[in-house]
XYZ file of C-alpha atoms in Angstrom:
323
model
C 93.189 99.275 147.213
C 91.996 102.405 145.452
C 90.620 101.798 141.997
C 91.623 103.889 139.022
C 94.926 104.492 137.335
C 95.659 108.041 138.485
C 96.283 107.090 142.132
C 98.633 104.325 141.017
C 100.744 106.486 138.730
C 104.486 106.310 139.293
C 106.304 109.281 140.831
C 107.000 112.198 138.518
C 110.797 112.654 138.553
C 110.629 116.321 137.595
C 108.639 117.091 140.743
C 110.325 114.862 143.282
C 113.568 115.948 144.919
C 114.460 113.949 148.007
C 116.847 116.650 149.199
C 113.864 118.966 149.720
C 112.082 116.588 152.101
C 112.302 117.193 155.832
C 111.009 115.808 159.082
C 108.874 117.869 161.472
C 111.936 118.437 163.630
C 113.678 120.101 160.670
C 110.707 121.902 159.128
C 109.988 124.027 162.176
C 113.637 124.961 162.559
C 114.276 125.823 158.930
C 111.359 128.098 158.101
C 108.879 130.174 160.049
C 105.975 130.536 160.016
C 105.140 127.074 158.643
C 101.791 126.518 156.916
C 100.271 123.038 156.711
C 97.006 121.556 155.393
C 95.126 118.535 156.705
C 93.191 116.270 154.326
C 91.036 113.211 154.885
C 90.596 110.160 152.624
C 87.158 110.142 150.957
C 85.089 107.001 151.332
C 84.025 106.726 147.680
C 85.851 106.486 144.392
C 84.070 109.623 143.202
C 85.371 111.456 146.259
C 88.885 110.192 145.582
C 88.747 111.448 142.006
C 87.516 114.822 143.213
C 90.376 115.090 145.702
C 92.886 114.122 143.028
C 91.592 116.915 140.796
C 91.997 119.445 143.626
C 95.427 118.373 144.830
C 97.476 120.231 142.188
C 95.646 123.468 142.984
C 96.089 122.958 146.729
C 99.791 122.351 146.236
C 100.040 125.559 144.195
C 98.980 127.386 147.387
C 102.440 126.380 148.697
C 101.810 124.856 152.108
C 105.013 123.510 153.672
C 103.479 120.065 154.139
C 100.167 118.191 154.257
C 98.838 115.612 156.684
C 96.328 112.850 155.912
C 93.938 111.378 158.488
C 92.237 108.007 158.601
C 88.910 106.809 159.925
C 87.881 104.866 162.987
C 89.243 101.317 163.203
C 91.594 102.141 160.349
C 88.695 101.955 157.875
C 90.411 104.227 155.376
C 94.005 103.291 156.186
C 94.907 102.075 152.698
C 93.555 105.267 151.176
C 95.411 107.357 153.736
C 98.703 105.791 152.764
C 98.065 106.104 149.043
C 97.101 109.782 149.312
C 100.069 110.589 151.555
C 102.416 108.703 149.233
C 100.923 110.434 146.201
C 101.470 113.879 147.717
C 105.088 113.120 148.525
C 106.237 110.850 145.725
C 104.301 112.296 142.792
C 103.837 115.947 143.694
C 107.060 116.293 145.655
C 105.530 117.815 148.793
C 106.355 116.719 152.321
C 103.548 114.814 154.007
C 102.589 113.202 157.298
C 100.545 110.067 157.897
C 98.132 109.902 160.836
C 98.309 106.840 163.080
C 96.046 105.888 165.988
C 95.774 103.214 168.662
C 92.204 102.303 167.690
C 91.717 98.651 166.804
C 95.442 97.930 166.539
C 97.841 95.688 168.430
C 101.517 96.556 168.744
C 102.227 94.098 165.948
C 99.601 95.790 163.766
C 101.177 99.160 164.483
C 104.630 97.864 163.593
C 103.296 96.622 160.251
C 101.629 99.967 159.566
C 104.741 101.946 160.512
C 106.869 99.694 158.313
C 104.520 100.277 155.389
C 104.465 104.039 155.955
C 108.256 104.093 155.943
C 108.431 102.003 152.782
C 106.760 104.892 150.929
C 109.428 107.319 152.062
C 107.128 109.005 154.587
C 109.046 110.103 157.690
C 106.422 112.121 159.579
C 103.629 110.641 161.681
C 100.796 112.358 163.550
C 100.332 110.058 166.557
C 96.903 110.032 168.209
C 94.992 107.785 170.566
C 92.020 108.038 168.230
C 88.304 108.436 168.845
C 86.054 105.522 169.852
C 84.408 103.819 166.865
C 80.976 105.103 165.916
C 78.397 103.744 168.349
C 80.902 103.380 171.192
C 80.821 105.731 174.161
C 84.362 105.167 175.332
C 87.756 104.171 174.012
C 88.696 100.547 174.628
C 92.233 99.234 174.435
C 92.699 96.699 171.674
C 94.212 93.408 172.821
C 97.987 93.804 172.700
C 97.617 97.491 171.852
C 98.060 100.865 173.533
C 95.779 102.875 175.787
C 96.943 106.380 174.904
C 98.961 108.524 172.534
C 102.004 108.794 174.808
C 102.506 105.025 174.568
C 102.200 105.231 170.792
C 104.702 108.101 170.647
C 107.160 106.070 172.728
C 106.702 103.095 170.415
C 107.414 105.164 167.288
C 110.344 106.967 168.899
C 111.976 103.726 170.024
C 111.776 102.371 166.477
C 113.510 105.485 165.168
C 113.435 107.007 161.709
C 110.312 109.123 162.147
C 109.408 112.569 163.408
C 106.206 112.733 165.461
C 103.450 115.292 165.930
C 100.830 115.031 168.684
C 97.571 116.806 169.474
C 97.021 119.609 171.957
C 93.697 120.949 173.199
C 93.436 124.704 173.882
C 90.118 124.199 175.683
C 91.141 120.762 177.034
C 90.228 117.362 175.650
C 86.518 116.747 176.046
C 87.210 113.567 178.066
C 89.721 115.185 180.444
C 88.343 115.921 183.939
C 90.150 119.271 184.134
C 92.745 121.416 182.375
C 95.601 120.437 184.710
C 95.114 116.740 183.986
C 94.986 117.391 180.262
C 98.208 119.434 180.406
C 99.905 116.608 182.295
C 98.911 114.203 179.495
C 100.311 116.585 176.913
C 103.572 117.008 178.823
C 103.928 113.222 178.910
C 103.455 112.995 175.139
C 106.080 115.687 174.698
C 108.500 113.856 176.989
C 107.922 110.566 175.163
C 109.392 111.955 171.952
C 106.957 114.327 170.222
C 108.621 116.901 167.981
C 105.664 119.240 167.516
C 102.191 119.836 168.973
C 99.291 120.633 166.635
C 96.178 121.889 168.361
C 92.562 121.049 167.934
C 90.429 123.730 166.329
C 89.383 126.834 168.279
C 87.632 130.086 167.457
C 88.921 132.365 170.202
C 92.626 133.104 169.900
C 92.847 133.995 173.579
C 92.119 130.327 174.318
C 95.212 129.402 172.320
C 97.422 132.046 173.957
C 96.397 130.908 177.456
C 96.997 127.299 176.473
C 100.429 128.097 175.052
C 101.472 129.962 178.205
C 100.344 127.114 180.426
C 102.230 124.604 178.278
C 105.419 126.654 178.580
C 104.895 126.901 182.339
C 104.781 123.087 182.404
C 108.134 122.900 180.627
C 106.849 122.016 177.152
C 109.454 123.282 174.678
C 108.202 121.873 171.351
C 106.583 124.167 168.750
C 102.864 124.550 169.473
C 100.959 125.013 166.229
C 97.408 126.408 166.237
C 94.884 124.419 164.229
C 92.184 126.387 162.395
C 89.026 124.986 160.810
C 87.431 127.273 158.190
C 83.670 127.575 158.629
C 81.817 125.936 155.748
C 78.301 126.144 157.175
C 76.498 127.076 160.386
C 75.438 123.468 160.943
C 78.995 122.233 160.437
C 80.639 124.585 162.913
C 77.978 124.043 165.595
C 78.172 120.269 165.225
C 81.954 120.051 165.314
C 82.301 122.511 168.175
C 79.829 120.512 170.263
C 81.700 117.276 169.566
C 85.078 118.632 170.653
C 84.027 121.126 173.332
C 85.113 124.174 171.361
C 83.689 127.577 172.341
C 81.975 129.684 169.682
C 82.317 133.399 170.517
C 79.217 135.564 170.629
C 80.171 137.795 167.702
C 80.688 134.769 165.482
C 77.356 133.241 166.489
C 75.630 136.556 165.912
C 77.127 136.840 162.438
C 76.067 133.311 161.558
C 72.561 133.986 162.866
C 72.289 137.140 160.754
C 73.499 135.247 157.674
C 70.725 132.711 158.167
C 70.296 130.400 155.199
C 72.318 132.618 152.873
C 75.177 130.207 152.218
C 77.211 132.807 150.331
C 77.141 135.104 153.370
C 78.065 132.234 155.687
C 80.939 131.280 153.384
C 82.233 134.851 153.235
C 81.916 135.283 156.997
C 83.785 132.013 157.586
C 86.637 132.987 155.283
C 86.956 136.472 156.781
C 86.869 135.109 160.327
C 89.605 132.557 159.642
C 91.767 135.171 157.892
C 91.497 137.492 160.903
C 92.264 134.626 163.277
C 95.310 133.672 161.240
C 96.634 137.227 160.934
C 96.341 137.754 164.677
C 98.144 134.473 165.361
C 100.922 135.369 162.917
C 101.320 138.784 164.544
C 101.707 137.013 167.895
C 104.675 135.073 166.524
C 103.330 131.532 166.197
C 105.686 129.028 164.558
C 103.028 128.045 162.062
C 99.342 127.436 161.369
C 97.701 124.100 160.568
C 94.532 124.405 158.484
C 91.866 121.691 158.591
C 90.828 122.190 154.976
C 88.321 119.296 154.760
C 89.465 118.606 151.193
C 87.950 121.935 150.026
C 89.900 124.221 147.730
C 87.929 127.462 147.463
C 87.905 128.339 151.172
C 91.588 127.679 151.775
C 92.599 129.461 148.562
C 90.772 132.609 149.726
C 92.287 132.317 153.198
C 95.809 131.901 151.830
C 95.272 134.947 149.627
C 94.226 136.884 152.721
C 97.397 136.056 154.671
C 99.932 135.815 151.850
C 101.395 139.304 152.214
C 101.846 138.903 155.952
C 103.528 135.543 155.434
C 105.981 137.082 152.969
C 106.829 139.857 155.420
C 107.436 137.440 158.269
C 109.475 134.999 156.187
C 111.711 137.838 154.976
C 112.798 138.652 158.523
C 116.307 137.514 159.576
C 114.908 135.333 162.360
C 112.568 133.445 159.989
C 115.203 130.731 159.573
C 117.531 129.069 162.029
C 120.428 126.650 161.477
C 119.497 122.973 161.263
């Protein structure tokens, strides 16, 4: 349980309007392009207080919804639920709760799904999950599931939730080849996924190739590019190596030239993400999912950089479709 009164405050009735809430399946039909932010639950109380202080400003940036992750073995699960509930029931913004197979039996998952639903949350990001720290490979928990497609099926059979799954523009790092990875994704889609949110990438051509190949496989769900703003050279190199993401030469050159000048790195990262996002929007994507890492400044600058283009696109007659 999170300490401190502010996370336990009751919903603010002037901000909450249940009629405004929608599931993934409705969000991507009712407004395009859709903008979403991903947060993670801090491990410390100080981190939680810092996130709480930033939330109102993040919400003022007007994303269409936010998602909240949780750590390996469900280590931050309680915090995930409280943050997701806070966003929806206090601030009145649609939210999605991440759920993984790691360290959970089917009974455990049922209890978690029941608790998520009891907070009025109707959107789940269903993932297999990464192996716990120190483990080299994913191991199926006794009575649990081996992959995300099984988890998606489980959630879909229960009913009442809309489900997002992950896609990998440069393939999942554990997949032997791209064709196998696409087959896994198609299975998740067929098991009941409503939307696909991709892992981060820094070359838009990787996303466009991935999207075409998905469509060739018969995947019809919205495919949403996921963008991670660059906070530091060390951060982007570390994360890209962990997930198998390619860093283009011009980006690496710019980071090298910036050296230890953190202000230059920050500015380069913001500009790069803005240009990525504008190009994606001009190519007609249904939305963009930003991995904001609980930071406000970077995403506020990025949103400022794409705001005019968003307004133009949302004013077009085809920006909305009947539910």
